[in-house]
mmCIF file of C-alpha atoms in Angstrom:
data_model
loop_
_atom_site.group_PDB
_atom_site.id
_atom_site.type_symbol
_atom_site.label_atom_id
_atom_site.label_comp_id
_atom_site.label_asym_id
_atom_site.label_seq_id
_atom_site.Cartn_x
_atom_site.Cartn_y
_atom_site.Cartn_z
ATOM 1 C CA MET A 1 4.417 12.577 24.375
ATOM 2 C CA THR A 2 7.959 13.085 23.193
ATOM 3 C CA ALA A 3 8.677 11.317 19.907
ATOM 4 C CA LYS A 4 11.939 9.402 19.709
ATOM 5 C CA PHE A 5 11.300 8.556 16.069
ATOM 6 C CA PRO A 6 13.067 11.115 13.844
ATOM 7 C CA VAL A 7 10.479 11.126 11.066
ATOM 8 C CA LYS A 8 7.101 12.098 12.501
ATOM 9 C CA HIS A 9 5.399 12.583 9.175
ATOM 10 C CA LEU A 10 6.028 10.292 6.229
ATOM 11 C CA THR A 11 3.862 12.109 3.726
ATOM 12 C CA LEU A 12 3.167 11.298 0.102
ATOM 13 C CA LEU A 13 1.297 14.265 -1.320
ATOM 14 C CA ALA A 14 -1.547 13.460 -3.677
ATOM 15 C CA LEU A 15 -0.773 15.152 -6.971
ATOM 16 C CA PRO A 16 -3.463 16.310 -9.408
ATOM 17 C CA LEU A 17 -4.284 13.991 -12.278
ATOM 18 C CA ALA A 18 -1.702 14.594 -15.012
ATOM 19 C CA ALA A 19 -3.093 15.059 -18.512
ATOM 20 C CA ALA A 20 -1.463 12.829 -21.099
ATOM 21 C CA SER A 21 0.484 14.733 -23.770
ATOM 22 C CA LEU A 22 -0.305 14.385 -27.466
ATOM 23 C CA ALA A 23 2.965 12.527 -27.916
ATOM 24 C CA THR A 24 2.018 10.031 -25.233
ATOM 25 C CA LEU A 25 -1.407 9.523 -26.787
ATOM 26 C CA ALA A 26 0.133 8.920 -30.212
ATOM 27 C CA GLN A 27 2.632 6.484 -28.742
ATOM 28 C CA ALA A 28 -0.100 4.625 -26.832
ATOM 29 C CA GLN A 29 -2.063 4.164 -30.070
ATOM 30 C CA ASP A 30 0.918 2.310 -31.563
ATOM 31 C CA TRP A 31 0.343 -0.690 -29.280
ATOM 32 C CA THR A 32 -2.547 -2.520 -27.689
ATOM 33 C CA PRO A 33 -2.569 -5.819 -25.774
ATOM 34 C CA THR A 34 -2.957 -8.920 -27.921
ATOM 35 C CA ARG A 35 -3.886 -11.264 -25.063
ATOM 36 C CA SER A 36 -5.065 -11.210 -21.457
ATOM 37 C CA ILE A 37 -2.945 -9.123 -19.071
ATOM 38 C CA GLU A 38 -1.585 -10.872 -15.994
ATOM 39 C CA PHE A 39 -2.240 -8.429 -13.152
ATOM 40 C CA ILE A 40 -0.389 -9.700 -10.092
ATOM 41 C CA ALA A 41 -1.068 -9.011 -6.434
ATOM 42 C CA PRO A 42 2.185 -10.071 -4.669
ATOM 43 C CA ALA A 43 0.298 -11.356 -1.602
ATOM 44 C CA ASN A 44 -2.645 -13.500 -0.522
ATOM 45 C CA PRO A 45 -6.231 -12.327 -1.176
ATOM 46 C CA GLY A 46 -7.642 -9.713 1.165
ATOM 47 C CA GLY A 47 -4.801 -7.210 1.426
ATOM 48 C CA GLY A 48 -4.105 -3.829 -0.132
ATOM 49 C CA TRP A 49 -2.404 -5.112 -3.279
ATOM 50 C CA ASP A 50 -5.189 -7.607 -3.893
ATOM 51 C CA THR A 51 -7.856 -4.936 -3.356
ATOM 52 C CA LEU A 52 -6.154 -2.582 -5.821
ATOM 53 C CA VAL A 53 -5.720 -5.273 -8.475
ATOM 54 C CA ARG A 54 -9.289 -6.529 -8.269
ATOM 55 C CA THR A 55 -10.854 -3.067 -8.046
ATOM 56 C CA THR A 56 -8.949 -1.636 -11.023
ATOM 57 C CA SER A 57 -9.513 -4.794 -13.098
ATOM 58 C CA ARG A 58 -13.252 -4.651 -12.408
ATOM 59 C CA VAL A 59 -13.567 -0.956 -13.225
ATOM 60 C CA ILE A 60 -11.566 -1.295 -16.450
ATOM 61 C CA GLN A 61 -13.837 -4.137 -17.553
ATOM 62 C CA GLU A 62 -17.122 -2.527 -16.487
ATOM 63 C CA GLU A 63 -16.219 0.798 -18.106
ATOM 64 C CA GLY A 64 -15.126 -0.907 -21.339
ATOM 65 C CA LEU A 65 -11.690 0.703 -21.308
ATOM 66 C CA ALA A 66 -9.721 -2.270 -22.657
ATOM 67 C CA ASP A 67 -10.430 -5.011 -25.191
ATOM 68 C CA GLN A 68 -8.396 -7.581 -23.276
ATOM 69 C CA ASN A 69 -9.130 -8.998 -19.838
ATOM 70 C CA PHE A 70 -7.070 -8.060 -16.775
ATOM 71 C CA ALA A 71 -6.624 -11.357 -14.924
ATOM 72 C CA ALA A 72 -6.071 -10.942 -11.175
ATOM 73 C CA ILE A 73 -3.386 -13.354 -9.918
ATOM 74 C CA ASN A 74 -2.165 -13.764 -6.321
ATOM 75 C CA VAL A 75 1.515 -14.659 -5.821
ATOM 76 C CA PRO A 76 2.157 -14.487 -2.039
ATOM 77 C CA GLY A 77 5.383 -14.793 -0.103
ATOM 78 C CA GLY A 78 8.256 -12.779 1.298
ATOM 79 C CA GLY A 79 6.351 -9.514 1.558
ATOM 80 C CA GLY A 80 6.275 -9.388 -2.245
ATOM 81 C CA ALA A 81 9.717 -10.871 -2.908
ATOM 82 C CA VAL A 82 8.400 -14.160 -4.356
ATOM 83 C CA ALA A 83 6.296 -12.384 -6.977
ATOM 84 C CA TRP A 84 9.052 -9.894 -7.809
ATOM 85 C CA ALA A 85 11.520 -12.717 -8.461
ATOM 86 C CA GLN A 86 9.067 -14.314 -10.896
ATOM 87 C CA ILE A 87 8.278 -11.047 -12.677
ATOM 88 C CA ALA A 88 11.976 -10.112 -12.949
ATOM 89 C CA ARG A 89 12.556 -13.227 -15.062
ATOM 90 C CA ASP A 90 9.951 -12.086 -17.618
ATOM 91 C CA SER A 91 11.854 -9.144 -19.071
ATOM 92 C CA GLY A 92 10.173 -7.271 -21.904
ATOM 93 C CA ASN A 93 6.734 -8.843 -21.392
ATOM 94 C CA PRO A 94 4.138 -6.125 -22.094
ATOM 95 C CA HIS A 95 1.293 -8.281 -20.760
ATOM 96 C CA LYS A 96 2.418 -8.497 -17.130
ATOM 97 C CA LEU A 97 1.649 -5.856 -14.462
ATOM 98 C CA PHE A 98 1.717 -5.872 -10.665
ATOM 99 C CA ALA A 99 0.372 -3.761 -7.840
ATOM 100 C CA THR A 100 2.991 -1.944 -5.809
ATOM 101 C CA SER A 101 3.335 0.205 -2.702
ATOM 102 C CA PRO A 102 6.089 1.085 -0.164
ATOM 103 C CA PRO A 103 7.277 -2.550 0.272
ATOM 104 C CA ILE A 104 8.900 -2.385 -3.190
ATOM 105 C CA ILE A 105 11.320 0.032 -1.496
ATOM 106 C CA LEU A 106 11.328 -1.279 2.066
ATOM 107 C CA VAL A 107 11.716 -5.034 1.563
ATOM 108 C CA PRO A 108 14.907 -4.767 -0.534
ATOM 109 C CA LEU A 109 16.343 -2.179 1.868
ATOM 110 C CA ALA A 110 15.765 -4.616 4.724
ATOM 111 C CA GLY A 111 17.780 -7.194 2.815
ATOM 112 C CA THR A 112 14.970 -9.682 2.188
ATOM 113 C CA SER A 113 14.699 -9.289 -1.594
ATOM 114 C CA ARG A 114 17.427 -8.965 -4.206
ATOM 115 C CA HIS A 115 15.029 -7.138 -6.522
ATOM 116 C CA ASP A 116 14.050 -3.499 -5.974
ATOM 117 C CA HIS A 117 12.040 -0.910 -7.885
ATOM 118 C CA THR A 118 14.865 -0.260 -10.353
ATOM 119 C CA ASP A 119 14.460 -3.801 -11.719
ATOM 120 C CA PHE A 120 10.946 -3.077 -12.992
ATOM 121 C CA THR A 121 9.069 -0.608 -15.190
ATOM 122 C CA PRO A 122 7.059 2.113 -13.416
ATOM 123 C CA ILE A 123 3.631 2.544 -15.000
ATOM 124 C CA ALA A 124 1.576 4.880 -12.781
ATOM 125 C CA ARG A 125 0.956 5.806 -9.188
ATOM 126 C CA LEU A 126 -2.794 5.729 -8.560
ATOM 127 C CA ILE A 127 -3.873 6.368 -4.982
ATOM 128 C CA THR A 128 -2.909 7.153 -1.409
ATOM 129 C CA ASP A 129 -4.293 5.328 1.617
ATOM 130 C CA TYR A 130 -3.534 5.434 5.358
ATOM 131 C CA SER A 131 -2.671 2.966 8.105
ATOM 132 C CA ILE A 132 -5.217 1.937 10.705
ATOM 133 C CA VAL A 133 -4.843 0.053 13.995
ATOM 134 C CA LEU A 134 -7.523 -2.560 14.688
ATOM 135 C CA VAL A 135 -8.398 -4.686 17.723
ATOM 136 C CA ARG A 136 -11.149 -7.213 18.332
ATOM 137 C CA ASP A 137 -14.457 -5.791 19.476
ATOM 138 C CA ASP A 138 -13.975 -7.420 22.890
ATOM 139 C CA SER A 139 -10.487 -5.934 23.338
ATOM 140 C CA PRO A 140 -9.867 -4.117 26.654
ATOM 141 C CA TYR A 141 -8.164 -1.234 24.830
ATOM 142 C CA SER A 142 -10.312 1.742 23.921
ATOM 143 C CA ASP A 143 -7.607 3.926 22.371
ATOM 144 C CA LEU A 144 -4.001 3.862 21.218
ATOM 145 C CA ASN A 145 -2.557 5.173 24.453
ATOM 146 C CA GLU A 146 -4.104 2.279 26.386
ATOM 147 C CA LEU A 147 -2.680 -0.198 23.868
ATOM 148 C CA PHE A 148 0.823 1.254 24.072
ATOM 149 C CA ALA A 149 0.670 1.447 27.864
ATOM 150 C CA ALA A 150 -0.080 -2.286 27.875
ATOM 151 C CA ILE A 151 2.779 -2.954 25.446
ATOM 152 C CA GLU A 152 5.154 -0.971 27.650
ATOM 153 C CA GLU A 153 4.219 -3.216 30.598
ATOM 154 C CA ARG A 154 4.216 -6.412 28.520
ATOM 155 C CA PRO A 155 6.555 -6.053 25.507
ATOM 156 C CA ASN A 156 5.604 -9.531 24.278
ATOM 157 C CA LEU A 157 2.146 -8.300 23.249
ATOM 158 C CA SER A 158 2.056 -8.791 19.492
ATOM 159 C CA ILE A 159 0.862 -6.558 16.669
ATOM 160 C CA GLY A 160 0.256 -8.242 13.326
ATOM 161 C CA GLY A 161 0.669 -6.802 9.856
ATOM 162 C CA GLY A 162 0.401 -7.974 6.278
ATOM 163 C CA SER A 163 3.968 -7.233 5.241
ATOM 164 C CA ALA A 164 7.446 -8.548 6.002
ATOM 165 C CA PRO A 165 9.686 -7.313 8.854
ATOM 166 C CA GLY A 166 11.106 -3.914 7.931
ATOM 167 C CA SER A 167 8.335 -3.380 5.398
ATOM 168 C CA MET A 168 5.346 -1.060 5.246
ATOM 169 C CA ASP A 169 3.149 -2.185 8.125
ATOM 170 C CA HIS A 170 6.181 -2.734 10.363
ATOM 171 C CA ILE A 171 7.585 0.732 9.640
ATOM 172 C CA SER A 172 4.169 2.280 10.163
ATOM 173 C CA ILE A 173 3.599 0.730 13.606
ATOM 174 C CA ALA A 174 7.236 1.204 14.660
ATOM 175 C CA GLY A 175 7.065 4.904 13.889
ATOM 176 C CA LEU A 176 3.749 5.222 15.700
ATOM 177 C CA ALA A 177 5.069 3.418 18.777
ATOM 178 C CA SER A 178 8.163 5.596 18.883
ATOM 179 C CA ALA A 179 6.078 8.759 18.564
ATOM 180 C CA ALA A 180 4.034 7.439 21.510
ATOM 181 C CA GLY A 181 7.216 7.175 23.596
ATOM 182 C CA LEU A 182 8.148 3.515 23.178
ATOM 183 C CA ASN A 183 11.335 2.011 21.795
ATOM 184 C CA ALA A 184 10.294 1.315 18.222
ATOM 185 C CA SER A 185 12.799 -1.506 17.702
ATOM 186 C CA GLU A 186 11.237 -3.476 20.570
ATOM 187 C CA VAL A 187 7.697 -3.577 19.154
ATOM 188 C CA ASN A 188 6.709 -7.248 18.809
ATOM 189 C CA TYR A 189 5.644 -7.102 15.172
ATOM 190 C CA VAL A 190 4.329 -10.363 13.685
ATOM 191 C CA PRO A 191 4.393 -10.482 9.863
ATOM 192 C CA PHE A 192 1.749 -12.237 7.779
ATOM 193 C CA SER A 193 1.494 -12.819 4.045
ATOM 194 C CA GLY A 194 -1.170 -10.198 3.419
ATOM 195 C CA GLY A 195 -3.765 -8.232 5.366
ATOM 196 C CA GLY A 196 -6.362 -10.981 5.130
ATOM 197 C CA GLU A 197 -4.140 -13.452 6.958
ATOM 198 C CA ALA A 198 -3.326 -10.835 9.605
ATOM 199 C CA MET A 199 -7.035 -10.219 10.196
ATOM 200 C CA THR A 200 -7.682 -13.952 10.528
ATOM 201 C CA SER A 201 -4.972 -14.117 13.182
ATOM 202 C CA LEU A 202 -6.506 -11.163 15.031
ATOM 203 C CA MET A 203 -9.942 -12.775 15.080
ATOM 204 C CA GLY A 204 -8.376 -16.003 16.314
ATOM 205 C CA GLY A 205 -6.776 -14.202 19.236
ATOM 206 C CA HIS A 206 -3.216 -14.868 18.101
ATOM 207 C CA VAL A 207 -2.225 -11.175 18.011
ATOM 208 C CA GLU A 208 -3.354 -8.281 20.195
ATOM 209 C CA ALA A 209 -3.864 -5.818 17.346
ATOM 210 C CA VAL A 210 -3.363 -5.435 13.596
ATOM 211 C CA ILE A 211 -1.907 -2.578 11.568
ATOM 212 C CA THR A 212 -3.275 -2.488 8.010
ATOM 213 C CA GLY A 213 -4.532 -0.166 5.288
ATOM 214 C CA ALA A 214 -7.585 1.907 6.156
ATOM 215 C CA GLY A 215 -9.104 1.280 2.740
ATOM 216 C CA GLU A 216 -8.930 -2.497 2.969
ATOM 217 C CA ALA A 217 -10.228 -2.392 6.571
ATOM 218 C CA SER A 218 -13.235 -0.200 5.771
ATOM 219 C CA GLY A 219 -15.342 -3.159 4.632
ATOM 220 C CA GLN A 220 -14.878 -4.851 8.010
ATOM 221 C CA LEU A 221 -15.945 -1.874 10.114
ATOM 222 C CA GLY A 222 -19.387 -0.488 10.875
ATOM 223 C CA GLU A 223 -22.534 -1.927 12.440
ATOM 224 C CA GLY A 224 -22.158 -5.532 13.529
ATOM 225 C CA SER A 225 -18.396 -5.502 13.087
ATOM 226 C CA GLN A 226 -16.231 -7.829 15.162
ATOM 227 C CA VAL A 227 -13.318 -5.379 15.131
ATOM 228 C CA ARG A 228 -12.776 -1.840 16.371
ATOM 229 C CA ALA A 229 -10.422 0.808 15.029
ATOM 230 C CA LEU A 230 -8.259 2.583 17.601
ATOM 231 C CA GLY A 231 -6.774 5.165 15.267
ATOM 232 C CA VAL A 232 -5.919 6.121 11.696
ATOM 233 C CA SER A 233 -2.683 7.672 10.398
ATOM 234 C CA ALA A 234 -4.401 10.371 8.302
ATOM 235 C CA PRO A 235 -3.778 14.048 9.113
ATOM 236 C CA GLU A 236 -7.532 14.512 9.599
ATOM 237 C CA ARG A 237 -10.573 12.274 9.936
ATOM 238 C CA MET A 238 -11.610 10.320 6.878
ATOM 239 C CA GLY A 239 -15.070 9.905 5.386
ATOM 240 C CA GLY A 240 -17.652 7.145 5.244
ATOM 241 C CA VAL A 241 -17.457 4.322 7.760
ATOM 242 C CA LEU A 242 -14.043 5.645 8.873
ATOM 243 C CA ALA A 243 -15.444 9.019 9.970
ATOM 244 C CA GLU A 244 -15.744 7.859 13.585
ATOM 245 C CA VAL A 245 -12.108 6.705 13.795
ATOM 246 C CA PRO A 246 -9.878 9.255 15.581
ATOM 247 C CA THR A 247 -6.525 10.180 14.095
ATOM 248 C CA TYR A 248 -3.269 9.485 15.896
ATOM 249 C CA GLN A 249 -2.819 13.216 16.390
ATOM 250 C CA GLU A 250 -6.203 13.534 18.102
ATOM 251 C CA GLN A 251 -4.855 11.093 20.685
ATOM 252 C CA GLY A 252 -1.763 13.165 21.357
ATOM 253 C CA ILE A 253 0.592 11.172 19.105
ATOM 254 C CA ASP A 254 2.245 13.458 16.561
ATOM 255 C CA TYR A 255 2.604 11.027 13.667
ATOM 256 C CA THR A 256 1.047 10.387 10.262
ATOM 257 C CA PHE A 257 1.791 7.754 7.632
ATOM 258 C CA ASP A 258 0.608 7.675 4.028
ATOM 259 C CA ILE A 259 0.415 4.515 1.911
ATOM 260 C CA TRP A 260 0.702 5.115 -1.818
ATOM 261 C CA ARG A 261 -0.240 2.413 -4.292
ATOM 262 C CA GLY A 262 0.413 2.076 -7.986
ATOM 263 C CA VAL A 263 1.217 -0.213 -10.890
ATOM 264 C CA MET A 264 4.523 -1.458 -12.282
ATOM 265 C CA GLY A 265 5.394 -3.768 -15.158
ATOM 266 C CA ALA A 266 7.987 -6.345 -16.107
ATOM 267 C CA PRO A 267 11.589 -5.183 -16.680
ATOM 268 C CA ASP A 268 12.312 -3.369 -19.954
ATOM 269 C CA MET A 269 8.677 -3.075 -20.985
ATOM 270 C CA PRO A 270 8.434 -1.466 -24.446
ATOM 271 C CA ALA A 271 7.819 2.287 -24.346
ATOM 272 C CA GLU A 272 4.653 2.013 -26.449
ATOM 273 C CA ALA A 273 3.169 -0.442 -23.941
ATOM 274 C CA VAL A 274 4.039 1.882 -21.048
ATOM 275 C CA ALA A 275 2.284 4.732 -22.875
ATOM 276 C CA TYR A 276 -0.793 2.557 -23.423
ATOM 277 C CA TYR A 277 -1.086 1.652 -19.741
ATOM 278 C CA GLU A 278 -0.388 5.221 -18.579
ATOM 279 C CA GLU A 279 -3.303 6.480 -20.642
ATOM 280 C CA LEU A 280 -5.541 3.564 -19.657
ATOM 281 C CA PHE A 281 -5.128 4.193 -15.919
ATOM 282 C CA ALA A 282 -5.468 7.958 -16.382
ATOM 283 C CA GLN A 283 -8.794 7.367 -18.145
ATOM 284 C CA MET A 284 -9.881 4.892 -15.460
ATOM 285 C CA LEU A 285 -9.437 7.475 -12.703
ATOM 286 C CA GLU A 286 -11.915 9.757 -14.494
ATOM 287 C CA THR A 287 -14.749 7.211 -14.615
ATOM 288 C CA ASP A 288 -17.784 7.178 -12.353
ATOM 289 C CA GLY A 289 -17.141 3.527 -11.551
ATOM 290 C CA TRP A 290 -13.663 4.258 -10.239
ATOM 291 C CA GLN A 291 -14.722 7.289 -8.235
ATOM 292 C CA GLN A 292 -17.485 5.302 -6.542
ATOM 293 C CA ALA A 293 -15.111 2.453 -5.672
ATOM 294 C CA ARG A 294 -12.399 4.855 -4.546
ATOM 295 C CA ASP A 295 -14.720 6.697 -2.178
ATOM 296 C CA GLN A 296 -16.109 3.452 -0.786
ATOM 297 C CA LEU A 297 -12.576 2.245 -0.017
ATOM 298 C CA GLY A 298 -11.437 5.550 1.469
ATOM 299 C CA TRP A 299 -8.706 6.064 -1.133
ATOM 300 C CA LEU A 300 -7.446 9.397 -2.483
ATOM 301 C CA ASP A 301 -6.412 9.828 -6.118
ATOM 302 C CA ALA A 302 -2.668 10.502 -6.427
ATOM 303 C CA TYR A 303 -1.846 9.947 -10.104
ATOM 304 C CA GLN A 304 1.683 10.099 -11.466
ATOM 305 C CA ASP A 305 2.725 8.974 -14.927
ATOM 306 C CA SER A 306 5.639 6.611 -15.522
ATOM 307 C CA GLU A 307 8.417 9.204 -15.427
ATOM 308 C CA GLU A 308 7.054 11.018 -12.384
ATOM 309 C CA PHE A 309 6.438 7.728 -10.599
ATOM 310 C CA GLY A 310 10.000 6.583 -11.291
ATOM 311 C CA ASP A 311 11.449 9.789 -9.819
ATOM 312 C CA PHE A 312 9.130 9.463 -6.824
ATOM 313 C CA LEU A 313 10.310 5.897 -6.170
ATOM 314 C CA ASP A 314 13.930 7.024 -6.212
ATOM 315 C CA ALA A 315 13.118 9.706 -3.618
ATOM 316 C CA GLN A 316 11.254 7.173 -1.485
ATOM 317 C CA LYS A 317 14.350 4.971 -1.383
ATOM 318 C CA VAL A 318 16.393 7.818 0.073
ATOM 319 C CA GLN A 319 13.720 8.633 2.667
ATOM 320 C CA PHE A 320 13.085 5.057 3.782
ATOM 321 C CA SER A 321 16.803 4.280 3.942
ATOM 322 C CA GLU A 322 17.087 6.890 6.684
ATOM 323 C CA VAL A 323 14.056 5.512 8.543
ATOM 324 C CA LEU A 324 15.240 1.892 8.459
ATOM 325 C CA GLY A 325 18.723 2.951 9.501
ATOM 326 C CA ASP A 326 17.369 4.758 12.543
ATOM 327 C CA LEU A 327 15.419 1.629 13.510
ATOM 328 C CA GLY A 328 18.417 -0.662 12.993
ATOM 329 C CA LEU A 329 16.533 -2.557 10.280
ATOM 330 C CA LEU A 330 18.623 -1.621 7.249
ATOM 331 C CA GLY A 331 19.870 -4.786 5.554
ATOM 332 C CA GLN A 332 23.443 -5.387 4.527
#
């Protein structure tokens, strides 16, 4: 099919794990947390941010990497905007972190948050994931082309996602629909406050399909599952329970979409605290506990330290500005 969407491949290349320099190690040793760290997932339980926060917190604790507890906290609303507004008011706090992904770029660009990535402190990018399209097990659609054919006939058919309009899940499904020959701006995208809420709506029959992260969906697939996956945005088939899910490209739709995830901190976090967390997450990615969890969730390591992550975020803003502009979703 001819793609109307100008960006067929939004790729975020997984970089090799960066070794911390001696200077960074020395700086990290100058500071350690003195109380429990608030680790915020800016959405309801069950979505990608929540999964990252709880998985990393568990691994850090089980591997004995930190003396202080990482307390998982859910602050839903506005595709992340509610949590960001709270965190932005806590400038300089070295004991507050939050999970992040493309919505930290997309939501402000769409005009639904006055805070963007430049208001916070980049800590580290950790992993890359992919989008996946799910339907109920009793759905009449056996592949993506059947789903989009139905949407073309009945544009009111809804596709749910766990992020705000103009944010990650919306951009992912809009680009896919356009690559499949539809008008991306006419996709009936229904936003929910997290992937868990979107899945609940799917099971209740309130939406026709759901677009979400492959990693967070992996636990709901397999034998006895009540949902089926129609396609995954990876360039090639994934492993584990996702091995049977065909890629978009296998179905004749020339489109991929990568979902990076990482950690940011409160504004103006002290440099010695940034160095501590950089080294902590770098060590975490080397542990057996992390590698087991990562493989189970279908994630790929994609580490960047604070400086690299900050530069990457700036580049993402330029890229996504073009995408949102082409879809008519760029905020004023």
